[in-house]
mmCIF file of C-alpha atoms in Angstrom:
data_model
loop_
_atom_site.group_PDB
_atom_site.id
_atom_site.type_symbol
_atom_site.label_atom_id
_atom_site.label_comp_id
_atom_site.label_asym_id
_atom_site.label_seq_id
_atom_site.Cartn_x
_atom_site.Cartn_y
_atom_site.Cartn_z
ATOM 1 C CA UNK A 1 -1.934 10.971 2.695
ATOM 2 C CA UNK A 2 -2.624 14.666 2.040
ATOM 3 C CA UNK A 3 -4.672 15.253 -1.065
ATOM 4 C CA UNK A 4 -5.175 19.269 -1.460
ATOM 5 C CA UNK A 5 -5.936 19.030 -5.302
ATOM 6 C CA UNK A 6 -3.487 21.882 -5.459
ATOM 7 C CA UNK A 7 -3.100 21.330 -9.550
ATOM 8 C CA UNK A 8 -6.697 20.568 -10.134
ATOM 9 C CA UNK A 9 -8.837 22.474 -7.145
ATOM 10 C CA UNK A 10 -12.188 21.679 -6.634
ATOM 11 C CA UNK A 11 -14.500 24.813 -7.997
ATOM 12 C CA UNK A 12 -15.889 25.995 -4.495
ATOM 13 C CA UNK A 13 -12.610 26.191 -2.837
ATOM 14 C CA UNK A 14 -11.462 28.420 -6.016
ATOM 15 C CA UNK A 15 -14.236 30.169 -4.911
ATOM 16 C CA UNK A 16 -13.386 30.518 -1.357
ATOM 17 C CA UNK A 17 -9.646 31.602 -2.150
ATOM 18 C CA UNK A 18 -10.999 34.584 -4.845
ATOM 19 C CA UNK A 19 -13.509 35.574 -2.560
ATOM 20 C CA UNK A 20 -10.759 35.688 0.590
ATOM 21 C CA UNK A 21 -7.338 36.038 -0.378
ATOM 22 C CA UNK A 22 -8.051 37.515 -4.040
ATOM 23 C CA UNK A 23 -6.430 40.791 -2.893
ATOM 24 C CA UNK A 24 -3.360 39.384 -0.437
ATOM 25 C CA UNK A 25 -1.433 42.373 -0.821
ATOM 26 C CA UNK A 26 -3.950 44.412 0.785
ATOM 27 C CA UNK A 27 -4.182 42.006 4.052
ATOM 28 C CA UNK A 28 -2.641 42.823 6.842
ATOM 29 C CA UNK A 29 0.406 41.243 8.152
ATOM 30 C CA UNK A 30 -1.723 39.370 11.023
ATOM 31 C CA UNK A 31 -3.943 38.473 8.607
ATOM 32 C CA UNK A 32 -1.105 37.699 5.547
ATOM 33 C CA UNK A 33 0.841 35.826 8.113
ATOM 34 C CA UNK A 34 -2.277 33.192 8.643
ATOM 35 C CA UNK A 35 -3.264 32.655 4.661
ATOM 36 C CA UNK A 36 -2.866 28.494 4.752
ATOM 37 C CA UNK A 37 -0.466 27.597 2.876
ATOM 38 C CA UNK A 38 -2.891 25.511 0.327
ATOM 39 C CA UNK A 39 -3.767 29.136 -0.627
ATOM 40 C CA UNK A 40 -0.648 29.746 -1.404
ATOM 41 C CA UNK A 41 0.250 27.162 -3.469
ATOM 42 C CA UNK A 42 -2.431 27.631 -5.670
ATOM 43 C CA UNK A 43 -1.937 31.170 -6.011
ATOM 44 C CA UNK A 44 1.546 30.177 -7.059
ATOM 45 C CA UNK A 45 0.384 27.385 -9.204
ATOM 46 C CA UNK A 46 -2.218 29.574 -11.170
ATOM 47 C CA UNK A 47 0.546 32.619 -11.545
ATOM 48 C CA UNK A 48 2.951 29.744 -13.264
ATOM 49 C CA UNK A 49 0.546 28.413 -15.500
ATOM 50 C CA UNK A 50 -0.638 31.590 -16.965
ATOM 51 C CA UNK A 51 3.004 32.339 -17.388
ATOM 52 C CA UNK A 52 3.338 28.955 -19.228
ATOM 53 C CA UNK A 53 0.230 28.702 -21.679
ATOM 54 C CA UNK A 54 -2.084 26.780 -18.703
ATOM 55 C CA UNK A 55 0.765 23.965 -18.328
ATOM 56 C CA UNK A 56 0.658 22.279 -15.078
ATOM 57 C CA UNK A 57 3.984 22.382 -13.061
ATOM 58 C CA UNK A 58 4.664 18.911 -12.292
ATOM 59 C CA UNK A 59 8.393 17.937 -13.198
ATOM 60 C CA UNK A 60 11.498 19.625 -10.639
ATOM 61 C CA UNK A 61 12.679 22.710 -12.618
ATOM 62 C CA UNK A 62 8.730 23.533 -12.851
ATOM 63 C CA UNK A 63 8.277 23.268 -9.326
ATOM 64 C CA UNK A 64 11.361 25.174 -8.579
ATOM 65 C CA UNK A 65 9.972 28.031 -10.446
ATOM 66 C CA UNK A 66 6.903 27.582 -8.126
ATOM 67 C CA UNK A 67 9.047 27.751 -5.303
ATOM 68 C CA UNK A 68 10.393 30.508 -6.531
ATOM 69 C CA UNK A 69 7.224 32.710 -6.699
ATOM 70 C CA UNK A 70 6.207 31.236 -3.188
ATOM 71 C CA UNK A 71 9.520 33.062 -1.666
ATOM 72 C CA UNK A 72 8.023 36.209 -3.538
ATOM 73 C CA UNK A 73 5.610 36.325 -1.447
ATOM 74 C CA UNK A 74 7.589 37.179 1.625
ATOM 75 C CA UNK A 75 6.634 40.436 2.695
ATOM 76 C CA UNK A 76 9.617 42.627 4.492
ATOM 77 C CA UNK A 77 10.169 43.031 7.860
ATOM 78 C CA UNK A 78 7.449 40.232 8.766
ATOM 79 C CA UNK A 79 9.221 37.649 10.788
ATOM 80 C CA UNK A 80 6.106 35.207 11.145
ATOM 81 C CA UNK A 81 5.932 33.739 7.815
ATOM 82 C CA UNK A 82 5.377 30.094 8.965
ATOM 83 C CA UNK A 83 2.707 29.637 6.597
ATOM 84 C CA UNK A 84 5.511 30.313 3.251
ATOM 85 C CA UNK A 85 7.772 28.028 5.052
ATOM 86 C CA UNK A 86 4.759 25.473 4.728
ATOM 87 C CA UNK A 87 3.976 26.290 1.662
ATOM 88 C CA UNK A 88 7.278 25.638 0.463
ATOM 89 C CA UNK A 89 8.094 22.424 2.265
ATOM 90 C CA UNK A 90 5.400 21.216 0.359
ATOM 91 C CA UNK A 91 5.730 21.869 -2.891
ATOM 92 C CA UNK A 92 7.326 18.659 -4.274
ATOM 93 C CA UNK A 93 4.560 16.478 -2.724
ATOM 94 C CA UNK A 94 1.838 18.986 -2.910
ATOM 95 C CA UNK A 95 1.987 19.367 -6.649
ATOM 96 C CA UNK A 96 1.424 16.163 -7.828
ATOM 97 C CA UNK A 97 -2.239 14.909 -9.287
ATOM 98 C CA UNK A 98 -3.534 12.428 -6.962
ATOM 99 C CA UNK A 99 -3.677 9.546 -9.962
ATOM 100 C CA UNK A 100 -3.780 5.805 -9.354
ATOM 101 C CA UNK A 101 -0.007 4.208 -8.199
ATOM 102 C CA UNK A 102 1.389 1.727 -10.590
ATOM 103 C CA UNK A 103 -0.077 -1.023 -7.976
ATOM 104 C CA UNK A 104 -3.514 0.655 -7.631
ATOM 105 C CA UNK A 105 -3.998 0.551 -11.376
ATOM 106 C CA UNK A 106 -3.505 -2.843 -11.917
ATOM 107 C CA UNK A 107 -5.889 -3.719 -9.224
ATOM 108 C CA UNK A 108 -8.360 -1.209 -10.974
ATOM 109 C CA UNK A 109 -7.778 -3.006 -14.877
ATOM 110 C CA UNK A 110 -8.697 -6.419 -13.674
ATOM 111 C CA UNK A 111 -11.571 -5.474 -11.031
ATOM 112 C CA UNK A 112 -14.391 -5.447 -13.701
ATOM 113 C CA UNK A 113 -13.365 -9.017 -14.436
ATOM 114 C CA UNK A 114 -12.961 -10.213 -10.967
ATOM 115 C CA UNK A 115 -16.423 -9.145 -10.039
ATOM 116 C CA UNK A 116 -17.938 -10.932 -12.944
ATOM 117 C CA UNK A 117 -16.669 -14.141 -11.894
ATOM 118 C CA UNK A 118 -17.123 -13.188 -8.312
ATOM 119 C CA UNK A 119 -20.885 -12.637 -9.402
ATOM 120 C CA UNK A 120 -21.475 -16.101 -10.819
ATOM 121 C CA UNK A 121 -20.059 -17.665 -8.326
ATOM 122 C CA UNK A 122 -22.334 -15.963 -5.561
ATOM 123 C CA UNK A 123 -25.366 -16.802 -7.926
ATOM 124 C CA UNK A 124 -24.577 -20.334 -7.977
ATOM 125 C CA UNK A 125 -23.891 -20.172 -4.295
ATOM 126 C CA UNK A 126 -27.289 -18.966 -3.868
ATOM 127 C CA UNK A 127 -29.084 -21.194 -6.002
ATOM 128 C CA UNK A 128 -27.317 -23.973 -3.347
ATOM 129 C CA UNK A 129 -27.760 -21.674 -0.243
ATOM 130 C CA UNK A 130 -24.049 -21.739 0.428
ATOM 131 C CA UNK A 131 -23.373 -18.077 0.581
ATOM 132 C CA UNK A 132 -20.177 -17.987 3.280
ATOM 133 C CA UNK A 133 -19.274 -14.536 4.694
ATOM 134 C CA UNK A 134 -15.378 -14.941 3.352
ATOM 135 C CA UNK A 135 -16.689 -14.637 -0.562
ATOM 136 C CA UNK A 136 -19.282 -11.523 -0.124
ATOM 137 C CA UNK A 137 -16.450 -9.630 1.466
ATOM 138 C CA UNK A 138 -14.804 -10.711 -1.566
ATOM 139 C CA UNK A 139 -17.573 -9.725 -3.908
ATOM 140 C CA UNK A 140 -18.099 -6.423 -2.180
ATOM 141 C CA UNK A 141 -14.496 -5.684 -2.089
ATOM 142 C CA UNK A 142 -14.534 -5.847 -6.361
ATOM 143 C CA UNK A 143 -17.578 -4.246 -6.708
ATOM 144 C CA UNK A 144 -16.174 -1.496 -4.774
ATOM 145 C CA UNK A 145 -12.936 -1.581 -6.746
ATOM 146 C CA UNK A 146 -14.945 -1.787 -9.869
ATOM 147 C CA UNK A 147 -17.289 0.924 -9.392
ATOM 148 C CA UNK A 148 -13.856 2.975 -8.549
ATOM 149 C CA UNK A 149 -12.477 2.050 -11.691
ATOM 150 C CA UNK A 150 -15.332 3.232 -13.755
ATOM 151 C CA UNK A 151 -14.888 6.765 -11.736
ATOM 152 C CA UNK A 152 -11.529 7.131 -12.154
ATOM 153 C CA UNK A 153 -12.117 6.527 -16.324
ATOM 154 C CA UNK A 154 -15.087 8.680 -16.524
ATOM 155 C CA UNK A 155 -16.324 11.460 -13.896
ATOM 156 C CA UNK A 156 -12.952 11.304 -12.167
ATOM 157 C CA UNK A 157 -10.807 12.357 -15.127
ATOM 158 C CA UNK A 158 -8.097 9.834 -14.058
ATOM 159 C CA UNK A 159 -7.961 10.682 -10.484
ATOM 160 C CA UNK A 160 -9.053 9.291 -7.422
ATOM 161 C CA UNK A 161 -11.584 10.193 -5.391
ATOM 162 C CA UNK A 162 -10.733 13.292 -2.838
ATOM 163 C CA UNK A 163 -9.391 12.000 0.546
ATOM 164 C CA UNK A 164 -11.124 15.070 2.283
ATOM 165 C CA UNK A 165 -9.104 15.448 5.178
ATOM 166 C CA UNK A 166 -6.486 18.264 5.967
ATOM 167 C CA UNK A 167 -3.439 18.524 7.584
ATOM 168 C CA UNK A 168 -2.358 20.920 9.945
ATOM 169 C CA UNK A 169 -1.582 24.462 8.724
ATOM 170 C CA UNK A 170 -1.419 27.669 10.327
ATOM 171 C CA UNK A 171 -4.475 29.783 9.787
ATOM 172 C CA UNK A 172 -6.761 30.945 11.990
ATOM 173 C CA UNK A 173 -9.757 28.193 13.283
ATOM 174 C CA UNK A 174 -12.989 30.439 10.798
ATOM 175 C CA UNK A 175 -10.405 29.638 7.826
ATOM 176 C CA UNK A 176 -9.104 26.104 8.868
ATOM 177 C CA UNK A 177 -12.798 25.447 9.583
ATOM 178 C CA UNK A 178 -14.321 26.663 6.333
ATOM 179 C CA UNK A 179 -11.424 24.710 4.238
ATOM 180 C CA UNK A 180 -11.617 21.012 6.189
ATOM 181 C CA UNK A 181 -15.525 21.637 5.428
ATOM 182 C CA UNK A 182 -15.071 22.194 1.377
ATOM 183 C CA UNK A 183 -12.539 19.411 1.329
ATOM 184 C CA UNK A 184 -15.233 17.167 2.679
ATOM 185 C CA UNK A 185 -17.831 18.032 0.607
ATOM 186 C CA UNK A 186 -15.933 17.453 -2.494
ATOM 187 C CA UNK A 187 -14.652 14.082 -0.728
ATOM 188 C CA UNK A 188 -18.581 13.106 -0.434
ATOM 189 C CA UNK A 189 -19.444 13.984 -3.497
ATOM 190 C CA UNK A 190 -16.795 11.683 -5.223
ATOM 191 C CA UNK A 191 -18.586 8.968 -2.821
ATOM 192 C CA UNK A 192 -21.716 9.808 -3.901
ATOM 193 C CA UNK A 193 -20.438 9.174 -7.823
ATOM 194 C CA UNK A 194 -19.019 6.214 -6.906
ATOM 195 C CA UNK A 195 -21.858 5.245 -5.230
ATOM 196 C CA UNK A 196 -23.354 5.556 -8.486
ATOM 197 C CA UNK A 197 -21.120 3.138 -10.198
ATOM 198 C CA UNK A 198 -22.218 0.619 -7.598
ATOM 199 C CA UNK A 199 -25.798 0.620 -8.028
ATOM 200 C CA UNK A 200 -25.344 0.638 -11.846
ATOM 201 C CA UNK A 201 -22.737 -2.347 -11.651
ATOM 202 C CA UNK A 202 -24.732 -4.382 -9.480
ATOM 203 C CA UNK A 203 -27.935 -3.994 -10.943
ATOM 204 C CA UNK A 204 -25.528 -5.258 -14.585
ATOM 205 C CA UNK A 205 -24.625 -8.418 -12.808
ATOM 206 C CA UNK A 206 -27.997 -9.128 -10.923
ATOM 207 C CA UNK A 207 -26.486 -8.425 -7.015
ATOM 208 C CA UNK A 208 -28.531 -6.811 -4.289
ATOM 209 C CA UNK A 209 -28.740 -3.149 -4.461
ATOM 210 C CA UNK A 210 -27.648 -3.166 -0.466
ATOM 211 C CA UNK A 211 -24.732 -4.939 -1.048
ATOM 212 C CA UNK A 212 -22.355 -2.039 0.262
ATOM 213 C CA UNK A 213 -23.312 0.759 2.876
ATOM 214 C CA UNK A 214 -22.719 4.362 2.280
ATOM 215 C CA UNK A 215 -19.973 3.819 5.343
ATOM 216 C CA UNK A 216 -17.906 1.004 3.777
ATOM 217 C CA UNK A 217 -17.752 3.156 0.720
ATOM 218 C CA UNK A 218 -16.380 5.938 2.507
ATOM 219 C CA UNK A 219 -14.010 3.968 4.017
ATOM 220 C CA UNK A 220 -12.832 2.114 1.323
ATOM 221 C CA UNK A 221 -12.632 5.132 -1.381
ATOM 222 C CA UNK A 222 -10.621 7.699 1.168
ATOM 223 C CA UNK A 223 -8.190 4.797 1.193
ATOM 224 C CA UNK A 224 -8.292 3.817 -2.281
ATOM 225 C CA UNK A 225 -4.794 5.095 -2.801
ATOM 226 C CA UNK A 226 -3.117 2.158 -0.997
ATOM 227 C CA UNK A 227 -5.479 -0.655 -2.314
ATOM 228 C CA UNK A 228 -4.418 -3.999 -2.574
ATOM 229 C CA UNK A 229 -4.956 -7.601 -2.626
ATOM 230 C CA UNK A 230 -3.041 -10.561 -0.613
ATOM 231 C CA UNK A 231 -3.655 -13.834 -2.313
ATOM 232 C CA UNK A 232 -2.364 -16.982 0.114
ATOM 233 C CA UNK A 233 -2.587 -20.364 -0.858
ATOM 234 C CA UNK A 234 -2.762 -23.213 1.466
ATOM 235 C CA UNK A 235 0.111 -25.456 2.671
ATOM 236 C CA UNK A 236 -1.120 -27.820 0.622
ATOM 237 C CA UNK A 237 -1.230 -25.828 -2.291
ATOM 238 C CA UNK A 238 2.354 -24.584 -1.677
ATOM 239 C CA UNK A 239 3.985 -28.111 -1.926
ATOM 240 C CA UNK A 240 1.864 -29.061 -4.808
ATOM 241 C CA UNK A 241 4.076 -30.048 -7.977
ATOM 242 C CA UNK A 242 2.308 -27.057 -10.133
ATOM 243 C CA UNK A 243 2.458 -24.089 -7.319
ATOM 244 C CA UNK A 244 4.222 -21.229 -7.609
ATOM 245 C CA UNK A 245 6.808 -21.379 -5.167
ATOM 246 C CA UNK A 246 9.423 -23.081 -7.323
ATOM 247 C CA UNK A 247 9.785 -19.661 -9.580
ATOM 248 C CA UNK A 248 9.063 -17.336 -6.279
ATOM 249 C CA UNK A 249 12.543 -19.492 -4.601
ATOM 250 C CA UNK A 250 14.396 -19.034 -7.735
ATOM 251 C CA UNK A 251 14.233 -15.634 -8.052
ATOM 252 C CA UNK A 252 15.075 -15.034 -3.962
ATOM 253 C CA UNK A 253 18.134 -17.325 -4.766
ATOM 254 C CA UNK A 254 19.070 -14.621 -7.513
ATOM 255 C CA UNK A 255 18.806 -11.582 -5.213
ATOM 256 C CA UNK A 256 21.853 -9.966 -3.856
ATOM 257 C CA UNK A 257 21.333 -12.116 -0.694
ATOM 258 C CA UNK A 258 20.189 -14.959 -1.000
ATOM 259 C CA UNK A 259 20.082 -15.976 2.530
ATOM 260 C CA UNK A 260 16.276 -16.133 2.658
ATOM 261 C CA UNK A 261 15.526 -18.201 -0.141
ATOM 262 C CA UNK A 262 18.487 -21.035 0.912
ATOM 263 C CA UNK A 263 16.531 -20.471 4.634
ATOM 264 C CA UNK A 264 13.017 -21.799 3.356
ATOM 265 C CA UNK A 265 14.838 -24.749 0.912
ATOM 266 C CA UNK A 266 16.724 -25.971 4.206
ATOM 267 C CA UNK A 267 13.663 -25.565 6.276
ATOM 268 C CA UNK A 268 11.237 -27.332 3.248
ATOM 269 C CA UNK A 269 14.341 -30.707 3.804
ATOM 270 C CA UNK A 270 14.756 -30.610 7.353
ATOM 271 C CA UNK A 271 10.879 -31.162 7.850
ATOM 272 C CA UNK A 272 10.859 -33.451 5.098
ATOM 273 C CA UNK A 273 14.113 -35.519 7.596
ATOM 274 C CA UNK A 274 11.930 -34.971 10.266
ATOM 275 C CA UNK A 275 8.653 -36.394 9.094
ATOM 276 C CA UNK A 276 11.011 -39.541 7.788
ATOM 277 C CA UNK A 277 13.166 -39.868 10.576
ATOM 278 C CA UNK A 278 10.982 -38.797 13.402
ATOM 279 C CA UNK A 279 13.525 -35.730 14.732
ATOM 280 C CA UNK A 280 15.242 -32.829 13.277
ATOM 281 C CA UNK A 281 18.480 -33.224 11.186
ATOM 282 C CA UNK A 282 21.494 -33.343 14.458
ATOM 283 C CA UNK A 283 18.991 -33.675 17.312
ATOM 284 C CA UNK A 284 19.973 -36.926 19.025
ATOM 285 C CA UNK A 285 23.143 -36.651 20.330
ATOM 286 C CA UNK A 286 26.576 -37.841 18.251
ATOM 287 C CA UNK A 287 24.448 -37.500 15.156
ATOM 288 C CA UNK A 288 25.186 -34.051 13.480
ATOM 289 C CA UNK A 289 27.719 -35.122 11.426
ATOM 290 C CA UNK A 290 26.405 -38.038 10.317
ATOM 291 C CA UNK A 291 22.508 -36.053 9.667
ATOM 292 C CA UNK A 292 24.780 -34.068 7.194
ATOM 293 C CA UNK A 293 25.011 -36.235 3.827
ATOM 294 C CA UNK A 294 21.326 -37.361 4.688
ATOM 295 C CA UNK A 295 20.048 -33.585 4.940
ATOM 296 C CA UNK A 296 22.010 -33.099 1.486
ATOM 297 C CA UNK A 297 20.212 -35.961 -0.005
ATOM 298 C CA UNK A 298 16.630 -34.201 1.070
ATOM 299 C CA UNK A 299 17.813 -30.953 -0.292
ATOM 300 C CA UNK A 300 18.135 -31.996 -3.556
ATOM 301 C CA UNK A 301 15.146 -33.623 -3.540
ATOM 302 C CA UNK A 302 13.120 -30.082 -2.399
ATOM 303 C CA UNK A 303 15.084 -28.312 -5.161
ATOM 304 C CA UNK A 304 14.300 -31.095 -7.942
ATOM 305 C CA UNK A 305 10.110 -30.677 -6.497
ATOM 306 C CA UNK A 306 10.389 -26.892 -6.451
ATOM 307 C CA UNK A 307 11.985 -27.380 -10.163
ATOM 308 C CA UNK A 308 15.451 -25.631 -9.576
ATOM 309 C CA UNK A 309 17.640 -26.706 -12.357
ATOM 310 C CA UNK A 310 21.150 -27.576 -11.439
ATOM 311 C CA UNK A 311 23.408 -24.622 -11.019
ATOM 312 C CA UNK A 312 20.490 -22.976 -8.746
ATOM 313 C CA UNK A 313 20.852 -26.864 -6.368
ATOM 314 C CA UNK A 314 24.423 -26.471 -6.194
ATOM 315 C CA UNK A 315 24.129 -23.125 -4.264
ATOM 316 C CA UNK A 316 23.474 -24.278 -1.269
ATOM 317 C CA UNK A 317 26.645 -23.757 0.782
ATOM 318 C CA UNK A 318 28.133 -26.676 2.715
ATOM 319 C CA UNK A 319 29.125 -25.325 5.899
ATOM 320 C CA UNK A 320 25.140 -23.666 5.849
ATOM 321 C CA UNK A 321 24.142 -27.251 6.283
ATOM 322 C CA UNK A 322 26.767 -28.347 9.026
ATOM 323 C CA UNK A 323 25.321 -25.628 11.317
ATOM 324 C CA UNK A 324 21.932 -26.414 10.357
ATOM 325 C CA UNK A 325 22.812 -29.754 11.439
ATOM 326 C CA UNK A 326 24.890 -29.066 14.656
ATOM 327 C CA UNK A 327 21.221 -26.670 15.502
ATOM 328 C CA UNK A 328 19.665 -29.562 15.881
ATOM 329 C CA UNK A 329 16.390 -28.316 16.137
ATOM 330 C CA UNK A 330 17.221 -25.518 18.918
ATOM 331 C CA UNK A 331 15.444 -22.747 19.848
ATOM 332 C CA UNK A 332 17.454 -20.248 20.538
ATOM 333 C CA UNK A 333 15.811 -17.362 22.518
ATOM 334 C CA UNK A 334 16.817 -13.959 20.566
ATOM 335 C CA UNK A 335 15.282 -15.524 17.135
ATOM 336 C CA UNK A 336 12.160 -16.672 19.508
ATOM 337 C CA UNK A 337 11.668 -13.248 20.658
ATOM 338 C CA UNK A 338 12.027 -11.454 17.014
ATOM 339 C CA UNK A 339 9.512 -13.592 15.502
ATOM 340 C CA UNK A 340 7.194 -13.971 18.958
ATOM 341 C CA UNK A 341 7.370 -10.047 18.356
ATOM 342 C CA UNK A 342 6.611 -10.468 14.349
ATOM 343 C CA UNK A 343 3.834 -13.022 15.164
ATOM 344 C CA UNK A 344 2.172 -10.561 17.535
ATOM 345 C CA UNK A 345 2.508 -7.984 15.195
ATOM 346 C CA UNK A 346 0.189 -9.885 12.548
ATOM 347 C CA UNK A 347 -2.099 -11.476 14.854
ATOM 348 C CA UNK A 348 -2.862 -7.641 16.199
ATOM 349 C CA UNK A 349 -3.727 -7.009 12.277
ATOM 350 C CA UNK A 350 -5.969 -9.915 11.612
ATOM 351 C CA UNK A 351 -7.821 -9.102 14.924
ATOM 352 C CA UNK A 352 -8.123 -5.392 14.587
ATOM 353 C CA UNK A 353 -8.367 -5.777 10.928
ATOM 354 C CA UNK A 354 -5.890 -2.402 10.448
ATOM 355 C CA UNK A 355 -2.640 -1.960 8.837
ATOM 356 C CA UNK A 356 -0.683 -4.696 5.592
ATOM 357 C CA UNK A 357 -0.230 -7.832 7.039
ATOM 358 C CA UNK A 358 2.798 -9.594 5.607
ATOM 359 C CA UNK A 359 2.241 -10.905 2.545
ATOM 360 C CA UNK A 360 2.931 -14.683 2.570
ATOM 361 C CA UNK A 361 5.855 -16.177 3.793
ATOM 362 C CA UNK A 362 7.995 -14.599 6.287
ATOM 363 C CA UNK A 363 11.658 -15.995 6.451
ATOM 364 C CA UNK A 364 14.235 -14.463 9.359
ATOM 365 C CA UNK A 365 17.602 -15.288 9.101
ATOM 366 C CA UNK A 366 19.305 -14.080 12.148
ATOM 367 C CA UNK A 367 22.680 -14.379 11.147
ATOM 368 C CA UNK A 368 23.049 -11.741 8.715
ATOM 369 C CA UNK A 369 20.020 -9.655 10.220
ATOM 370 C CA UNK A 370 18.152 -10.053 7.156
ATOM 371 C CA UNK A 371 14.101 -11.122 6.379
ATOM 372 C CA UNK A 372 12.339 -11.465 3.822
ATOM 373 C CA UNK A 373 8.670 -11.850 2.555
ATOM 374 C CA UNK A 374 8.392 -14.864 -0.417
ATOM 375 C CA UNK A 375 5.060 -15.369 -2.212
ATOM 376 C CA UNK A 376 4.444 -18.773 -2.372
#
């Protein structure tokens, strides 16, 4: 994600561009031609906001205007303006205040809370010496997210901390050089604040001042714009009368295809037939047709445990259970190679620990080309 702080630039690149560019008319047109186009776009973005009693231009017919000075700058009978044609292509992303998503901000309002009871739990876990690897990532993960909370409120002024890389530009290497290096410094310096929040959190809740390096904090705030959490439950958990996969089903049978949600009910009853019967419904041979009533009878007793009233169990089409039926437990090799692909795919992730995994349960459903992620 680029984060140039183009509505609310940090003080020493302000600096920088007053010190350089404060005169860009009398460049010349080598040099005017190579003025990155973050320059530019706060040079546009301070001329607009004078011109509009120090508003910020963050809605379209604002950032038109913006444009609109940006194509000012154009100087005639110089060809190699690249860096307005930058500056311009960015405009509607670069003008933006790099605030908390929707997502992030949940995540942020219950962190404080999370670590608290992450915090007893690892002092009773101490007192019995059961201190498993799985729940300190877990408590380091919400005191991380916690100290980042109290930044964002506080020293952050409702944004997150500075990602403090750039991306490519033309300008020459002194200039590219001298920005990537004041990006950076205001990227540590957020750390350094958050940092703060740590040690001040921790020592609230009694944890170990060395709880979190000065790397994993890096790490985790120049990514802290796509934060999230992936709670699984077991198997177990999932077919439990009280989980919540009876209301995650019900609403995947009320999307505009429901294919996915009738998928996992058929799939719940034919290993329920299975684990009765000892084979899938329309394996042994002659039997399809007769498996079908039976595989109706353990479909409405899934949708009765997942608590589906009755219009949602009479949705299930007929003929979807025939040719479940006449499958007989196949496996047919263009759906094996999709989800061999799929299951690679996540297995990579857990391994290399990069990139979302899926979060929960994936359902395929070759027929219509369609899939599907339920959280059960």
């Amino acid at each position: 994600m680029n984060d140039l702080r183009v509505l609310t630039p940090p003080i020493e690149l302000l600096r920088f561009i007053e010190g350089k560019y404060g005169n860009m008319d009398a460049l010349p047109n080598h040099d005017y031609a190579h003025i990155p186009y973050v320059v530019l776009l706060i040079r546009a973005v301070t001329q607009w906001s004078a011109a509009n009693g120090g508003q910020q231009p963050t809605v379209f017919k604002q950032k038109k205007e913006v444009r609109a000075i940006i194509e000012s700058y154009r100087r005639s009978g110089l060809q190699a303006d690249q860096n307005i044609e930058e500056a311009l292509a960015a405009v509607n992303t670069a003008l933006c205040l790099p605030v908390p998503s929707s997502s992030v901000a949940q995540l942020l309002a219950r962190a404080r809370a999370r670590l608290s009871e992450l915090a007893s739990e690892f002092h009773s876990s101490q007192k019995g010496a059961d201190d498993s690897p799985g729940s300190r990532e877990q408590l380091v993960f919400w005191l991380m997210a916690a100290a980042l909370a109290v930044h964002v409120s506080s020293d952050g002024n409702g944004m997150l901390p500075c990602v403090g890389t750039l991306p490519d530009m033309t300008a020459d290497t002194q200039t590219y050089v001298k920005l990537q290096e004041i990006y950076s410094r205001q990227a540590h310096a957020d750390v350094l604040a958050v940092q703060a929040h740590v040690a001040s959190l921790a020592a609230l809740e009694s944890l170990p001042g060395d709880l979190v390096s000065l790397d994993k904090l890096k790490l985790f705030c120049k990514n802290a714009h796509h934060l999230g959490v992936h709670s699984y439950e077991s198997l177990a958990a999932e077919y439990a009368p009280e989980s919540k996969a009876g209301p995650a089903i019900a609403q995947a049978l009320d999307a505009d295809n429901p294919s996915c949600g009738l998928l996992y009910i058929l799939l719940r009853a034919a290993q329920a037939f299975r684990g009765e019967r000892g084979h899938w419904p329309g394996a042994n041979d002659g039997e399809a047709e007769t498996d079908v009533p039976v595989l109706k009878t353990f479909i409405s007793k899934e949708m009765r445990a997942l608590g589906l009233n009755a219009e949602k169990s009479s949705s299930m089409p007929d003929d979807w259970i025939t040719e479940f039926c006449r499958w007989g437990g196949a496996e047919l090799h263009n759906i094996d190679s999709v989800m061999g692909g799929i299951a690679a795919q996540e297995a990579i992730k857990a391994v290399t620990r990069q990139y979302v995994p899926l979060n929960n349960t994936f359902i395929f459903d070759g027929s219509n080309g369609v899939a599907s992620t339920l959280e059960l």
